[in-house]
């Protein structure tokens, strides 16, 4: 793992060609996770990510611009997965990937509006919420009505896009992104991460509006996938497809230094065009259970998805603790229902973040 970590840092700095003295932000994060299926099999998952950013003013150029980069490396010991669940109980597990770019581009700020162009992942901007971010199940971070229906720029992939973000009101936010219609793996034969080919790959657009204040967070959005007819026929996908979702979080009460909140998620997609047509989930979170502030959180979550000819459900009980500003520990217990079969999975995750600048 030391070799993976050092190679990731070197690759990131080489790609952006930013001397360390000029770096506005440079952070390295290492997440390691042990998974156990309560029988015999164990899986060890590792994720190294490097994030770097530099403003144009720091380079002595124009104002209000930022170049940013995020690179990842994934390694796990098991060739397959402990559970054959499409809801995916671990949001960091993927096939081994020595290197990939999750973000590489330029952001310019025009007052209250930000415009980005380059490589980007949907996980950067959509689907999650402060409460949903506590869980390890990946469906909390991107709904299967999208991840199972489109070759979307979802972790660990990214795609060329144009992204806009603004705050039209005191408590309101808006985000919109237009992606190349297909996100591809790095070093895939015959293609490139930087492909922008609407005539062949189509376009995928996502938009979300949100409302947040002290105790409430509500977000609703939609996705639209448009393919040229010849590409749709070749890929056996609808020429026009879409999905809609809403997520809400609400703080209910406080007692002492503890706080209890609820979270709900809902998403729909046309059943005649998609493998996954329905998804809903909900959870309860208690922060400050053992430590004051938000240093720890105990959370329970349940979700269910409707697939063509079948359905899946999952439940998660997890506790996340910030040991130091750099170290987080998180055990979790998952109960998965796939085609009527119950599968328990336990995991333990540790995340260490080194902020160099």
Short mmCIF file of C-alpha atoms in Angstrom, two decimals:
data_model
loop_
_atom_site.label_atom_id
_atom_site.label_comp_id
_atom_site.label_asym_id
_atom_site.label_seq_id
_atom_site.Cartn_x
_atom_site.Cartn_y
_atom_site.Cartn_z
CA UNK A 1 0.00 0.00 0.00
CA UNK A 2 2.94 2.39 0.56
CA UNK A 3 3.82 1.98 -3.11
CA UNK A 4 0.21 2.67 -4.22
CA UNK A 5 0.10 5.77 -2.01
CA UNK A 6 3.40 7.21 -3.23
CA UNK A 7 2.56 6.49 -6.89
CA UNK A 8 -0.82 8.22 -6.56
CA UNK A 9 0.73 11.38 -5.10
CA UNK A 10 3.43 11.46 -7.76
CA UNK A 11 0.96 10.90 -10.60
CA UNK A 12 -1.35 13.66 -9.36
CA UNK A 13 1.40 16.26 -9.04
CA UNK A 14 2.91 15.29 -12.39
CA UNK A 15 -0.42 15.60 -14.22
CA UNK A 16 -1.18 19.11 -13.00
CA UNK A 17 2.48 20.13 -12.98
CA UNK A 18 2.01 22.19 -9.80
CA UNK A 19 5.09 22.72 -7.64
CA UNK A 20 4.27 22.06 -3.99
CA UNK A 21 5.06 25.66 -3.10
CA UNK A 22 2.17 26.83 -5.33
CA UNK A 23 -0.45 24.31 -4.21
CA UNK A 24 -3.55 25.99 -2.79
CA UNK A 25 -4.88 22.66 -1.55
CA UNK A 26 -3.23 19.26 -1.44
CA UNK A 27 -4.69 16.36 0.53
CA UNK A 28 -4.19 12.60 0.53
CA UNK A 29 -6.82 10.24 1.94
CA UNK A 30 -6.45 6.54 2.63
CA UNK A 31 -9.55 4.44 3.32
CA UNK A 32 -9.15 0.79 4.28
CA UNK A 33 -12.03 -1.61 4.89
CA UNK A 34 -12.29 -5.20 6.11
CA UNK A 35 -15.41 -7.11 5.07
CA UNK A 36 -16.67 -10.41 6.52
CA UNK A 37 -19.65 -12.48 5.35
CA UNK A 38 -20.16 -14.17 8.75
CA UNK A 39 -18.98 -17.50 7.34
CA UNK A 40 -15.51 -17.89 5.89
CA UNK A 41 -14.82 -15.19 3.33
CA UNK A 42 -12.99 -11.96 4.05
CA UNK A 43 -12.32 -9.07 1.69
CA UNK A 44 -9.84 -6.24 2.20
CA UNK A 45 -10.61 -3.05 0.24
CA UNK A 46 -8.28 -0.06 -0.06
CA UNK A 47 -8.88 3.34 -1.61
CA UNK A 48 -6.25 6.05 -1.98
CA UNK A 49 -7.36 9.46 -3.20
CA UNK A 50 -5.36 12.60 -3.91
CA UNK A 51 -7.00 16.01 -4.20
CA UNK A 52 -5.19 19.12 -5.39
CA UNK A 53 -6.31 22.62 -6.26
CA UNK A 54 -4.66 25.91 -7.14
CA UNK A 55 -6.18 29.32 -7.82
CA UNK A 56 -5.19 31.36 -10.83
CA UNK A 57 -4.49 34.37 -8.61
CA UNK A 58 -1.89 32.35 -6.72
CA UNK A 59 -0.19 31.66 -10.05
CA UNK A 60 -0.17 35.37 -10.73
CA UNK A 61 -2.75 35.12 -13.54
CA UNK A 62 -6.40 36.29 -13.56
CA UNK A 63 -8.79 36.28 -10.60
CA UNK A 64 -11.66 33.95 -9.65
CA UNK A 65 -10.29 30.81 -11.36
CA UNK A 66 -9.33 27.43 -9.88
CA UNK A 67 -7.65 24.39 -11.41
CA UNK A 68 -8.53 21.17 -9.56
CA UNK A 69 -7.62 17.51 -9.70
CA UNK A 70 -8.77 14.35 -7.93
CA UNK A 71 -7.08 10.99 -8.57
CA UNK A 72 -7.81 7.58 -7.04
CA UNK A 73 -6.30 4.13 -6.74
CA UNK A 74 -8.31 1.04 -5.69
CA UNK A 75 -7.05 -2.32 -4.49
CA UNK A 76 -8.94 -5.28 -2.97
CA UNK A 77 -7.95 -8.85 -2.21
CA UNK A 78 -11.09 -10.72 -3.34
CA UNK A 79 -11.61 -11.15 -7.07
CA UNK A 80 -15.41 -11.11 -6.72
CA UNK A 81 -17.72 -9.68 -4.06
CA UNK A 82 -18.99 -11.07 -0.77
CA UNK A 83 -22.60 -10.41 -1.78
CA UNK A 84 -24.25 -10.31 -5.18
CA UNK A 85 -26.31 -7.23 -4.32
CA UNK A 86 -27.04 -4.50 -6.84
CA UNK A 87 -27.64 -2.04 -4.01
CA UNK A 88 -23.91 -2.48 -3.19
CA UNK A 89 -23.30 -2.45 0.57
CA UNK A 90 -19.85 -0.81 0.29
CA UNK A 91 -19.49 2.56 -1.42
CA UNK A 92 -15.72 2.27 -1.85
CA UNK A 93 -15.45 -1.29 -3.22
CA UNK A 94 -14.75 -1.63 -6.94
CA UNK A 95 -12.56 -3.79 -9.15
CA UNK A 96 -8.85 -3.12 -8.80
CA UNK A 97 -7.91 0.12 -10.52
CA UNK A 98 -4.28 1.28 -10.20
CA UNK A 99 -5.11 4.83 -11.26
CA UNK A 100 -8.01 6.95 -12.43
CA UNK A 101 -8.92 10.60 -12.65
CA UNK A 102 -12.18 11.48 -10.93
CA UNK A 103 -11.84 15.20 -11.48
CA UNK A 104 -9.63 17.34 -13.67
CA UNK A 105 -10.72 20.75 -14.85
CA UNK A 106 -11.15 24.46 -14.40
CA UNK A 107 -13.73 26.39 -12.35
CA UNK A 108 -14.48 30.07 -12.84
CA UNK A 109 -16.56 32.07 -10.38
CA UNK A 110 -18.86 34.84 -11.55
CA UNK A 111 -20.20 36.35 -8.35
CA UNK A 112 -22.79 33.83 -7.10
CA UNK A 113 -22.29 31.44 -10.02
CA UNK A 114 -19.63 28.79 -10.63
CA UNK A 115 -18.89 27.28 -14.04
CA UNK A 116 -16.72 24.15 -14.42
CA UNK A 117 -15.38 22.41 -17.50
CA UNK A 118 -13.46 19.13 -17.60
CA UNK A 119 -13.62 15.63 -16.13
CA UNK A 120 -16.04 15.21 -13.24
CA UNK A 121 -17.99 12.54 -11.34
CA UNK A 122 -21.67 12.80 -10.38
CA UNK A 123 -20.70 11.93 -6.79
CA UNK A 124 -19.03 15.32 -6.57
CA UNK A 125 -22.36 17.13 -6.65
CA UNK A 126 -25.50 14.96 -6.47
CA UNK A 127 -27.67 12.55 -4.48
CA UNK A 128 -25.98 12.69 -1.11
CA UNK A 129 -26.90 14.78 1.92
CA UNK A 130 -25.28 15.41 5.33
CA UNK A 131 -27.19 12.51 6.89
CA UNK A 132 -26.88 10.13 3.92
CA UNK A 133 -23.10 10.63 3.88
CA UNK A 134 -22.85 8.71 7.17
CA UNK A 135 -23.78 5.35 5.62
CA UNK A 136 -21.50 2.93 3.78
CA UNK A 137 -24.22 1.53 1.47
CA UNK A 138 -23.61 3.07 -1.96
CA UNK A 139 -27.34 3.48 -2.69
CA UNK A 140 -27.37 6.29 -0.11
CA UNK A 141 -24.99 8.20 -2.38
CA UNK A 142 -26.42 7.40 -5.81
CA UNK A 143 -29.75 5.72 -6.43
CA UNK A 144 -29.91 2.44 -8.41
CA UNK A 145 -32.51 4.08 -10.68
CA UNK A 146 -29.47 5.84 -12.15
CA UNK A 147 -26.41 3.71 -11.40
CA UNK A 148 -28.07 0.50 -12.67
CA UNK A 149 -29.69 2.10 -15.73
CA UNK A 150 -26.98 4.25 -17.34
CA UNK A 151 -23.23 4.08 -17.99
CA UNK A 152 -23.13 7.18 -15.79
CA UNK A 153 -20.04 9.00 -14.48
CA UNK A 154 -20.43 7.34 -11.09
CA UNK A 155 -17.59 6.26 -8.76
CA UNK A 156 -14.99 5.30 -9.74
CA UNK A 157 -15.62 6.72 -13.23
CA UNK A 158 -15.84 10.25 -14.58
CA UNK A 159 -16.70 11.91 -17.88
CA UNK A 160 -16.20 15.18 -19.73
CA UNK A 161 -18.84 17.68 -18.71
CA UNK A 162 -19.94 21.27 -18.31
CA UNK A 163 -21.16 21.98 -14.76
CA UNK A 164 -22.93 24.99 -13.29
CA UNK A 165 -23.74 25.76 -9.65
CA UNK A 166 -25.37 28.77 -8.03
CA UNK A 167 -27.38 29.91 -5.01
CA UNK A 168 -30.49 31.70 -6.31
CA UNK A 169 -31.68 32.53 -2.77
CA UNK A 170 -30.54 32.60 0.84
CA UNK A 171 -31.37 28.93 1.47
CA UNK A 172 -31.62 27.70 -2.12
CA UNK A 173 -29.08 26.00 -4.36
CA UNK A 174 -29.06 24.82 -7.97
CA UNK A 175 -26.72 22.45 -9.80
CA UNK A 176 -26.79 21.32 -13.39
CA UNK A 177 -24.38 19.20 -15.43
CA UNK A 178 -24.20 18.07 -19.05
CA UNK A 179 -22.03 14.95 -19.48
CA UNK A 180 -20.79 12.89 -22.37
CA UNK A 181 -23.39 10.09 -22.55
CA UNK A 182 -20.97 7.30 -21.56
CA UNK A 183 -18.34 7.20 -18.81
CA UNK A 184 -15.45 4.85 -19.52
CA UNK A 185 -12.73 3.12 -17.57
CA UNK A 186 -9.20 4.52 -17.81
CA UNK A 187 -6.89 2.99 -20.38
CA UNK A 188 -9.82 1.20 -22.01
CA UNK A 189 -8.82 0.08 -25.50
CA UNK A 190 -10.05 2.29 -28.33
CA UNK A 191 -11.28 5.18 -26.18
CA UNK A 192 -10.21 7.89 -23.77
CA UNK A 193 -11.45 9.47 -20.55
CA UNK A 194 -11.59 12.81 -22.37
CA UNK A 195 -14.01 11.65 -25.07
CA UNK A 196 -16.86 14.01 -25.94
CA UNK A 197 -18.83 12.35 -28.74
CA UNK A 198 -22.55 13.24 -28.59
CA UNK A 199 -23.17 11.75 -32.03
CA UNK A 200 -21.93 8.35 -30.82
CA UNK A 201 -22.32 8.37 -27.02
CA UNK A 202 -25.23 10.77 -26.65
CA UNK A 203 -25.62 13.23 -23.79
CA UNK A 204 -26.62 12.87 -20.17
CA UNK A 205 -27.98 15.85 -18.28
CA UNK A 206 -28.56 16.13 -14.53
CA UNK A 207 -30.12 18.97 -12.56
CA UNK A 208 -30.94 19.35 -8.88
CA UNK A 209 -32.46 22.08 -6.75
CA UNK A 210 -32.04 22.14 -2.99
CA UNK A 211 -33.34 23.95 0.06
CA UNK A 212 -31.32 23.99 3.27
CA UNK A 213 -31.52 25.76 6.58
CA UNK A 214 -30.43 24.95 10.12
CA UNK A 215 -32.55 21.83 10.67
CA UNK A 216 -33.82 20.97 7.19
CA UNK A 217 -32.24 19.74 3.96
CA UNK A 218 -34.43 18.90 0.92
CA UNK A 219 -33.15 18.19 -2.59
CA UNK A 220 -34.93 17.11 -5.75
CA UNK A 221 -33.52 16.42 -9.18
CA UNK A 222 -33.87 14.67 -12.50
CA UNK A 223 -31.67 13.02 -15.10
CA UNK A 224 -32.24 12.86 -18.86
CA UNK A 225 -30.27 10.60 -21.19
CA UNK A 226 -30.46 11.31 -24.93
CA UNK A 227 -28.96 8.96 -27.52
CA UNK A 228 -28.85 9.26 -31.32
CA UNK A 229 -31.14 6.61 -32.82
CA UNK A 230 -28.30 4.61 -34.39
CA UNK A 231 -26.38 4.59 -31.11
CA UNK A 232 -29.48 3.57 -29.17
CA UNK A 233 -30.08 0.62 -31.49
CA UNK A 234 -26.45 -0.47 -31.31
CA UNK A 235 -26.27 -0.22 -27.51
CA UNK A 236 -29.80 -1.61 -27.05
CA UNK A 237 -30.79 1.37 -24.93
CA UNK A 238 -33.75 3.77 -25.20
CA UNK A 239 -33.11 6.87 -27.30
CA UNK A 240 -34.69 8.98 -24.55
CA UNK A 241 -34.64 7.99 -20.90
CA UNK A 242 -34.86 9.63 -17.51
CA UNK A 243 -35.37 9.39 -13.78
CA UNK A 244 -36.46 11.61 -10.88
CA UNK A 245 -35.49 11.67 -7.21
CA UNK A 246 -35.98 13.51 -3.95
CA UNK A 247 -34.06 13.31 -0.68
CA UNK A 248 -34.89 14.98 2.62
CA UNK A 249 -33.23 15.29 6.01
CA UNK A 250 -34.79 16.78 9.13
CA UNK A 251 -33.41 17.29 12.62
CA UNK A 252 -36.10 16.28 15.12
CA UNK A 253 -34.90 16.99 18.62
CA UNK A 254 -31.90 17.51 20.85
CA UNK A 255 -31.20 16.28 24.36
CA UNK A 256 -28.00 17.31 26.03
CA UNK A 257 -25.27 17.29 23.40
CA UNK A 258 -27.15 14.69 21.34
CA UNK A 259 -29.27 15.28 18.26
CA UNK A 260 -31.68 12.97 16.41
CA UNK A 261 -32.51 13.36 12.73
CA UNK A 262 -34.46 11.51 10.04
CA UNK A 263 -33.61 10.97 6.38
CA UNK A 264 -35.80 9.83 3.46
CA UNK A 265 -35.03 9.03 -0.21
CA UNK A 266 -37.31 8.29 -3.17
CA UNK A 267 -36.63 7.78 -6.87
CA UNK A 268 -38.63 6.68 -9.94
CA UNK A 269 -37.70 5.68 -13.50
CA UNK A 270 -39.87 4.36 -16.39
CA UNK A 271 -40.33 0.63 -15.81
CA UNK A 272 -40.53 -0.15 -19.55
CA UNK A 273 -37.10 1.36 -20.22
CA UNK A 274 -35.00 0.57 -17.17
CA UNK A 275 -33.63 -2.35 -15.16
CA UNK A 276 -34.42 -0.50 -11.91
CA UNK A 277 -37.67 1.45 -11.78
CA UNK A 278 -38.27 2.17 -8.09
CA UNK A 279 -36.15 2.96 -5.07
CA UNK A 280 -36.93 4.22 -1.59
CA UNK A 281 -34.99 4.41 1.63
CA UNK A 282 -35.01 5.97 5.06
CA UNK A 283 -32.84 6.28 8.12
CA UNK A 284 -32.48 7.66 11.60
CA UNK A 285 -29.29 9.24 12.92
CA UNK A 286 -28.20 10.13 16.45
CA UNK A 287 -25.17 12.40 16.61
CA UNK A 288 -23.12 13.09 19.72
CA UNK A 289 -24.11 9.77 21.26
CA UNK A 290 -20.87 9.29 23.20
CA UNK A 291 -18.91 12.46 22.45
CA UNK A 292 -20.05 16.11 22.38
CA UNK A 293 -20.60 17.83 19.04
CA UNK A 294 -20.64 15.76 15.86
CA UNK A 295 -17.61 13.60 16.65
CA UNK A 296 -19.68 10.42 16.52
CA UNK A 297 -22.97 9.28 14.99
CA UNK A 298 -25.04 6.11 15.32
CA UNK A 299 -27.22 5.50 12.26
CA UNK A 300 -29.80 2.95 11.09
CA UNK A 301 -30.90 2.73 7.45
CA UNK A 302 -33.27 0.67 5.30
CA UNK A 303 -33.75 0.75 1.52
CA UNK A 304 -35.57 -1.23 -1.17
CA UNK A 305 -35.34 -1.25 -4.97
CA UNK A 306 -37.53 -2.75 -7.66
CA UNK A 307 -35.72 -4.39 -10.56
CA UNK A 308 -37.12 -6.12 -13.63
CA UNK A 309 -38.51 -9.41 -12.34
CA UNK A 310 -37.11 -9.05 -8.82
CA UNK A 311 -36.51 -6.73 -5.91
CA UNK A 312 -33.78 -6.14 -3.35
CA UNK A 313 -33.72 -4.72 0.15
CA UNK A 314 -30.92 -3.76 2.51
CA UNK A 315 -30.56 -2.59 6.10
CA UNK A 316 -27.50 -1.03 7.72
CA UNK A 317 -26.52 -0.26 11.29
CA UNK A 318 -23.37 1.83 11.55
CA UNK A 319 -21.41 3.96 14.00
CA UNK A 320 -18.96 6.59 12.76
CA UNK A 321 -16.43 8.16 15.13
CA UNK A 322 -13.95 10.97 14.51
CA UNK A 323 -11.00 9.94 16.66
CA UNK A 324 -8.81 12.86 15.58
CA UNK A 325 -9.28 15.53 12.90
CA UNK A 326 -7.39 13.18 10.57
CA UNK A 327 -8.75 9.74 11.58
CA UNK A 328 -12.27 8.30 11.35
CA UNK A 329 -13.33 4.79 12.37
CA UNK A 330 -16.58 3.14 11.26
CA UNK A 331 -17.93 -0.36 11.90
CA UNK A 332 -21.12 -1.35 10.07
CA UNK A 333 -23.48 -4.33 9.94
CA UNK A 334 -25.46 -4.97 6.75
CA UNK A 335 -28.39 -7.30 6.18
CA UNK A 336 -29.06 -7.87 2.48
CA UNK A 337 -32.12 -9.46 0.89
CA UNK A 338 -31.44 -10.61 -2.68
CA UNK A 339 -34.12 -12.71 -4.40
CA UNK A 340 -35.49 -13.76 -1.01
CA UNK A 341 -32.11 -14.81 0.39
CA UNK A 342 -30.81 -12.98 3.48
CA UNK A 343 -27.07 -12.31 3.60
CA UNK A 344 -25.36 -10.61 6.58
CA UNK A 345 -22.11 -8.72 6.02
CA UNK A 346 -19.98 -6.93 8.61
CA UNK A 347 -17.33 -4.36 7.78
CA UNK A 348 -14.88 -2.14 9.58
CA UNK A 349 -13.59 1.00 7.88
CA UNK A 350 -10.81 3.39 8.82
CA UNK A 351 -10.19 6.65 6.95
CA UNK A 352 -7.03 8.73 7.40
CA UNK A 353 -6.76 12.16 5.78
CA UNK A 354 -3.45 13.97 5.45
CA UNK A 355 -3.89 17.63 4.55
CA UNK A 356 -0.54 18.76 3.24
CA UNK A 357 -1.73 22.27 2.34
#
